[in-house]
CSV table of C-alpha atoms and ligand atoms in Angstrom, one decimal:
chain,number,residue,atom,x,y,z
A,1,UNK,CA,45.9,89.0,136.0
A,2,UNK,CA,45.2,91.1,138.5
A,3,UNK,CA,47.2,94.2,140.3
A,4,UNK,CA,46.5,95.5,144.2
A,5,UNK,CA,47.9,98.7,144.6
A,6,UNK,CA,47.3,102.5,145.2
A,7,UNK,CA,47.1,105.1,142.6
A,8,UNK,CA,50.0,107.1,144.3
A,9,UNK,CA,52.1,104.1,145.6
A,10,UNK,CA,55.5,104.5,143.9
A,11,UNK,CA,55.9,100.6,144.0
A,12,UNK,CA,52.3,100.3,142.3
A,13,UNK,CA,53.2,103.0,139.8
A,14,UNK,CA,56.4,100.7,138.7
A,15,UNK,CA,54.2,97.7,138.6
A,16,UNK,CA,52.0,99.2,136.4
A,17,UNK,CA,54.5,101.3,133.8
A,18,UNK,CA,55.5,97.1,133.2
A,19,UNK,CA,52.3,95.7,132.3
A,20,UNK,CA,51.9,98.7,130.1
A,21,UNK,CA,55.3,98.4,128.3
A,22,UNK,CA,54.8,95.0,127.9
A,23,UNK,CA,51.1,95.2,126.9
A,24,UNK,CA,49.6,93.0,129.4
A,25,UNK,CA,45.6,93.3,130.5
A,26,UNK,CA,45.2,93.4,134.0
A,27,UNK,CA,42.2,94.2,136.2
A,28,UNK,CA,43.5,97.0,138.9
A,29,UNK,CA,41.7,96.5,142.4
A,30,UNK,CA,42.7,99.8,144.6
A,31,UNK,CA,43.7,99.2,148.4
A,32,UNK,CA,43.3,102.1,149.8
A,33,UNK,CA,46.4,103.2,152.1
A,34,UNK,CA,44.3,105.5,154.2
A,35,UNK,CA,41.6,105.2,154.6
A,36,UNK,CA,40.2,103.5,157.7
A,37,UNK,CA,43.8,103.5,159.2
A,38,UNK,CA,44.7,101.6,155.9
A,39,UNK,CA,43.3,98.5,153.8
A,40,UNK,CA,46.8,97.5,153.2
A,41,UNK,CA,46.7,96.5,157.0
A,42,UNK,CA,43.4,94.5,156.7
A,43,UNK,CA,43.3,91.2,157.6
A,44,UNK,CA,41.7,90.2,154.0
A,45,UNK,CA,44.6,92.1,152.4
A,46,UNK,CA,46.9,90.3,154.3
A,47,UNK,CA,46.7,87.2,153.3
A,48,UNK,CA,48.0,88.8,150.1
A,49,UNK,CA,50.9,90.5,151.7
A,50,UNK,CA,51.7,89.3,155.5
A,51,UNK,CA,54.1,92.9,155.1
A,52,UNK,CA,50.7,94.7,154.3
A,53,UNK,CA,52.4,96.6,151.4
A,54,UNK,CA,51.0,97.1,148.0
A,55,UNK,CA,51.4,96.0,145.3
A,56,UNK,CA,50.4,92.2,144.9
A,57,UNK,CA,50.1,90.6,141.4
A,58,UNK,CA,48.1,87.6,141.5
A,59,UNK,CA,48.5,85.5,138.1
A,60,UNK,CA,45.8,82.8,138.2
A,61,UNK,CA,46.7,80.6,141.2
A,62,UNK,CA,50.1,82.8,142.1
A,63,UNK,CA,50.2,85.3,143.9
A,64,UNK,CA,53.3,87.6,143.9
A,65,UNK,CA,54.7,90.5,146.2
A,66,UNK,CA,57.8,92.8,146.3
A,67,UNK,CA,57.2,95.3,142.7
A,68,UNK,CA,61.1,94.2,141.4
A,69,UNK,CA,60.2,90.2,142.4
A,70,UNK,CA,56.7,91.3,140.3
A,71,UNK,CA,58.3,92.7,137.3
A,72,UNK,CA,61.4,90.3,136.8
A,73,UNK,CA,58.6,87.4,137.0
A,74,UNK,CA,56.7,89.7,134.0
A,75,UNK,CA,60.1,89.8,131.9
A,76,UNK,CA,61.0,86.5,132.4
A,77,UNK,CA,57.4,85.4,131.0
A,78,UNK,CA,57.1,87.9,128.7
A,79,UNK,CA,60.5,88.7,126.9
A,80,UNK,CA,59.3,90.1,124.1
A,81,UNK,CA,59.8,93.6,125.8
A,82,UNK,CA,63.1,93.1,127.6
A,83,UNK,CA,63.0,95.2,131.1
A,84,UNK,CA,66.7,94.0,132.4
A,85,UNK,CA,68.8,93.4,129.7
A,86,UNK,CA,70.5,90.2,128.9
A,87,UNK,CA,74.1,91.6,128.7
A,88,UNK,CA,75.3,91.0,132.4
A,89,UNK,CA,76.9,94.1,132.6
A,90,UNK,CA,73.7,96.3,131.5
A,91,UNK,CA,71.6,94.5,133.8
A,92,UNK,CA,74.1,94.9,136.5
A,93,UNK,CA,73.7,98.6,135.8
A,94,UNK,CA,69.7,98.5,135.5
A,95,UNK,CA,69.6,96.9,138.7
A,96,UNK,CA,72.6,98.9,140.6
A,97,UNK,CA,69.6,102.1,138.8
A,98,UNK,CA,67.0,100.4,139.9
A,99,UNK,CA,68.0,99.6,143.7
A,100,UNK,CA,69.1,103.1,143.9
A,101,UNK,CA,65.4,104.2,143.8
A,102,UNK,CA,63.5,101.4,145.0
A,103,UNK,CA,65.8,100.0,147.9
A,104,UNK,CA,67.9,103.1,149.6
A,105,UNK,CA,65.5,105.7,148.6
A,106,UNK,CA,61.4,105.0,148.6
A,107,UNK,CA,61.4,102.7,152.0
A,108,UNK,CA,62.6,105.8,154.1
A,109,UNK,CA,60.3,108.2,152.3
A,110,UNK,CA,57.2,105.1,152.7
A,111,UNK,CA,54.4,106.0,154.2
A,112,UNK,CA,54.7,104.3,157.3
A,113,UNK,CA,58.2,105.7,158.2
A,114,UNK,CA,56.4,108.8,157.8
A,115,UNK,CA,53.4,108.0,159.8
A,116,UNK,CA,55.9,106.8,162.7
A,117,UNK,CA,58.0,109.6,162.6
A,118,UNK,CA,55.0,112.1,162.8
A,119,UNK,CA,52.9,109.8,164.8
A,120,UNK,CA,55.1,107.7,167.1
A,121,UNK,CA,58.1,110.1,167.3
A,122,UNK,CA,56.1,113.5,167.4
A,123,UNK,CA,58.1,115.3,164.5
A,124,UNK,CA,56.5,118.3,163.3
A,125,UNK,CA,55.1,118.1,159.7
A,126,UNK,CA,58.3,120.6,158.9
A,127,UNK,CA,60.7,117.6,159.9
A,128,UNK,CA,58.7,115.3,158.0
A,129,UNK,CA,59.2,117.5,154.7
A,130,UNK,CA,63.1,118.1,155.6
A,131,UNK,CA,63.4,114.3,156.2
A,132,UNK,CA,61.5,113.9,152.6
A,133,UNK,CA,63.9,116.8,151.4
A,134,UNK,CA,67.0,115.4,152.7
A,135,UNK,CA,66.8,111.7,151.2
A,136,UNK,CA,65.7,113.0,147.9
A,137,UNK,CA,68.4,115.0,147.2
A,138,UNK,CA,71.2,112.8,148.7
A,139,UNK,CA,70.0,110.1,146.4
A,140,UNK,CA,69.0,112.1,143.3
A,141,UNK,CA,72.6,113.8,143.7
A,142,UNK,CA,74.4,110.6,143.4
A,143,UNK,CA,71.9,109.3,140.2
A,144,UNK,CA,72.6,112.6,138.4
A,145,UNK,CA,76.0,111.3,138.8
A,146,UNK,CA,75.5,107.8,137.4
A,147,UNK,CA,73.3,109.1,134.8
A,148,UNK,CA,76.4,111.2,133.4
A,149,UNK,CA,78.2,107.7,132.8
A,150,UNK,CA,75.2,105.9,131.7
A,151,UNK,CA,72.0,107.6,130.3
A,152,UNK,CA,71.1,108.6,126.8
A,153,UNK,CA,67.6,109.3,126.8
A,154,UNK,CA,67.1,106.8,128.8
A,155,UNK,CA,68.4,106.0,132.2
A,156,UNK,CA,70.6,103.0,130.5
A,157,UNK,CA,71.5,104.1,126.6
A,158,UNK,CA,68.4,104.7,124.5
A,159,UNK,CA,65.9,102.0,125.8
A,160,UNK,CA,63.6,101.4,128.4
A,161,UNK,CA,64.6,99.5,131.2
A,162,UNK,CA,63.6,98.6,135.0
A,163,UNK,CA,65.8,101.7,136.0
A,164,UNK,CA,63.8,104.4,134.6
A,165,UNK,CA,60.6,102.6,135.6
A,166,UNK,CA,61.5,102.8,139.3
A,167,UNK,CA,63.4,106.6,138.3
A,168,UNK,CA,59.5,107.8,137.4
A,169,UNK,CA,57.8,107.4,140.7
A,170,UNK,CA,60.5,108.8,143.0
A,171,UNK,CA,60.6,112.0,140.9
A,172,UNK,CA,56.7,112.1,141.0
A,173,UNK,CA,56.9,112.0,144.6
A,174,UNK,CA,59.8,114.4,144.8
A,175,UNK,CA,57.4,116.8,142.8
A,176,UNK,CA,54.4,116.0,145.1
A,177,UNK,CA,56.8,116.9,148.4
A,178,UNK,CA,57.9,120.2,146.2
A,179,UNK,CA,61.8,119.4,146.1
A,180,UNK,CA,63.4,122.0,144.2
A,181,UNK,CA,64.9,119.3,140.8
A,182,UNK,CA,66.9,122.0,139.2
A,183,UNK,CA,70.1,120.7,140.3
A,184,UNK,CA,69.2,117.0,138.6
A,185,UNK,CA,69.0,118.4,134.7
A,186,UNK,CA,70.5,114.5,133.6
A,187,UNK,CA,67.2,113.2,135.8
A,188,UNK,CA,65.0,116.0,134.6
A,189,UNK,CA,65.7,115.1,130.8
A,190,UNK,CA,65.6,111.5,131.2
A,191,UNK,CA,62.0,112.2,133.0
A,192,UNK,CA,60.5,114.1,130.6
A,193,UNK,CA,61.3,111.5,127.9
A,194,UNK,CA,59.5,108.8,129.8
A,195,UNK,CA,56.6,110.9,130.2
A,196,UNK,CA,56.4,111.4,126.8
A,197,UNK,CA,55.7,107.2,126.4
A,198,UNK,CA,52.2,106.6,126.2
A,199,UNK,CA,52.8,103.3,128.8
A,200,UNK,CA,54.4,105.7,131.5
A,201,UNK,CA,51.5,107.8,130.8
A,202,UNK,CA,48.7,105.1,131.5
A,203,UNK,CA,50.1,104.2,134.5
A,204,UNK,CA,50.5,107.8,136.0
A,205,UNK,CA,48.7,108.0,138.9
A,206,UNK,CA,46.0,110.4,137.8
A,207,UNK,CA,44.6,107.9,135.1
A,208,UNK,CA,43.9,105.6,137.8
A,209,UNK,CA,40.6,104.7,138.8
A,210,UNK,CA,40.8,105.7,142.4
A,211,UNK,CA,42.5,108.7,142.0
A,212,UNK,CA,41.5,111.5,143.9
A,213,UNK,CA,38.8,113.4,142.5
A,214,UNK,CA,41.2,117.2,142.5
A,215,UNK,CA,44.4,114.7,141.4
A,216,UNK,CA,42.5,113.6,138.0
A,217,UNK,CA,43.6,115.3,134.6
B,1,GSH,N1,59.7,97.0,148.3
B,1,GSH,C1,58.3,97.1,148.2
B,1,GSH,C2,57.7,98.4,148.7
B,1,GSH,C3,56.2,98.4,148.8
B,1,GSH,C4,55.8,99.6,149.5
B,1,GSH,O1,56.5,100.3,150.2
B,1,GSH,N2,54.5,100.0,149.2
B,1,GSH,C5,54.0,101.2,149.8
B,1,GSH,C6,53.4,102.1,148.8
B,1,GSH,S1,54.6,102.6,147.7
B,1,GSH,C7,52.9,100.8,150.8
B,1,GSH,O2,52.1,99.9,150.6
B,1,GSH,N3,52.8,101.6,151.9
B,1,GSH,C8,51.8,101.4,152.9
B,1,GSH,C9,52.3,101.7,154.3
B,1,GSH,O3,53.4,102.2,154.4
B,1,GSH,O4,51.5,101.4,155.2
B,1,GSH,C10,57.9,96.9,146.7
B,1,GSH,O5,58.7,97.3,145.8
B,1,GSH,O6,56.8,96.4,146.3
């Protein structure tokens, strides 16, 4: 198999914390978001993705988009590691986790939401942050809630699901953006556990291959 994606790419970072869980060799090709006004817009890389988003998993003659489309296909395959429970009630509270992170929180803080606001719009680099600021916290204020009701030292009980691997990368980012996470102690917790799990920690961003050179450690 093979993964497109960005070391820093929230939806990459979920991609990979699943083939690490569940074990799977992949090669990692890196489509840089940046550079060059962005590979990710690339004709080439768009035959991939027509949205020009990352990541893309492309399993022999399939090629797959959309990080939650991605990793359902990887658990269906491969069960052996469950990612979305078969109870429907746990999996309806794994994906309602899930959603909270990857649908009404990371496409507002995406890159190119932040490139038109600053680019297109003219907001200061201040704005930017307070957007960044704002969103985080609304969201992270109602998941402390639901983790209250739901989490052990997981998101969802005591095991790993898709919830806490789309939690991960929206609290990296809310680190990298400096939002103060003392009021989220349930998230906090929850985070530090993960980190803990040597999967999460081969698919941090810093052990990637492109990494920046001052991120790596
Ligand atoms: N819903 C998509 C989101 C993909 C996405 O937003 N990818 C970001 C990185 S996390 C991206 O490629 N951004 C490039 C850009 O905004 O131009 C998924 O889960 O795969």
């Amino acid at each position: 198999m093979k993964l497109y994606g960005y070391w820093r790419s929230s939806a990459s970072y979920r991609t990979r914390i699943a083939l690490h869980l569940k074990e799977l060799a992949f090669d990692y090709v890196p489509v840089h978001l940046v550079r060059g006004g962005g590979e990710q817009k690339q004709a080439d890389y768009k035959k991939l993705n027509p949205i020009g988003l990352v990541p893309t998993l492309v399993d022999g003659d399939f090629t797959i988009n959309q990080s939650l489309a991605i990793i359902e296909y990887l658990d269906t395959l491969h069960p052996d590691v469950r990612l979305i429970p078969t109870d429907p009630q746990q999996a309806a509270i794994v994906r309602m986790l899930a959603l909270d992170m990857a649908a009404e929180l990371q496409p507002i803080t995406n890159l190119r939401v932040l490139q038109y606001l600053t680019g297109t719009l003219k907001v200061t680099d201040e704005t930017r942050l307070a957007w960044i600021h704002h969103w985080v916290n609304t969201t992270f204020s109602a998941f402390e809630q639901r983790l209250h009701q739901h989490a052990g030292s997981c998101c969802v009980g005591d095991t790993v699901s898709l919830a806490d691997i789309c939690l991960v990368p929206q609290v990296y980012n809310a680190k990298r953006f400096k939002v103060d996470l003392s009021p989220y102690p349930k998230i906090m917790a929850v985070y530090k556990h993960l980190e803990s799990l040597a999967a999460f920690q081969r698919a941090r961003p810093e052990a990637q291959p492109d990494a920046e050179p001052d991120a790596k450690g």
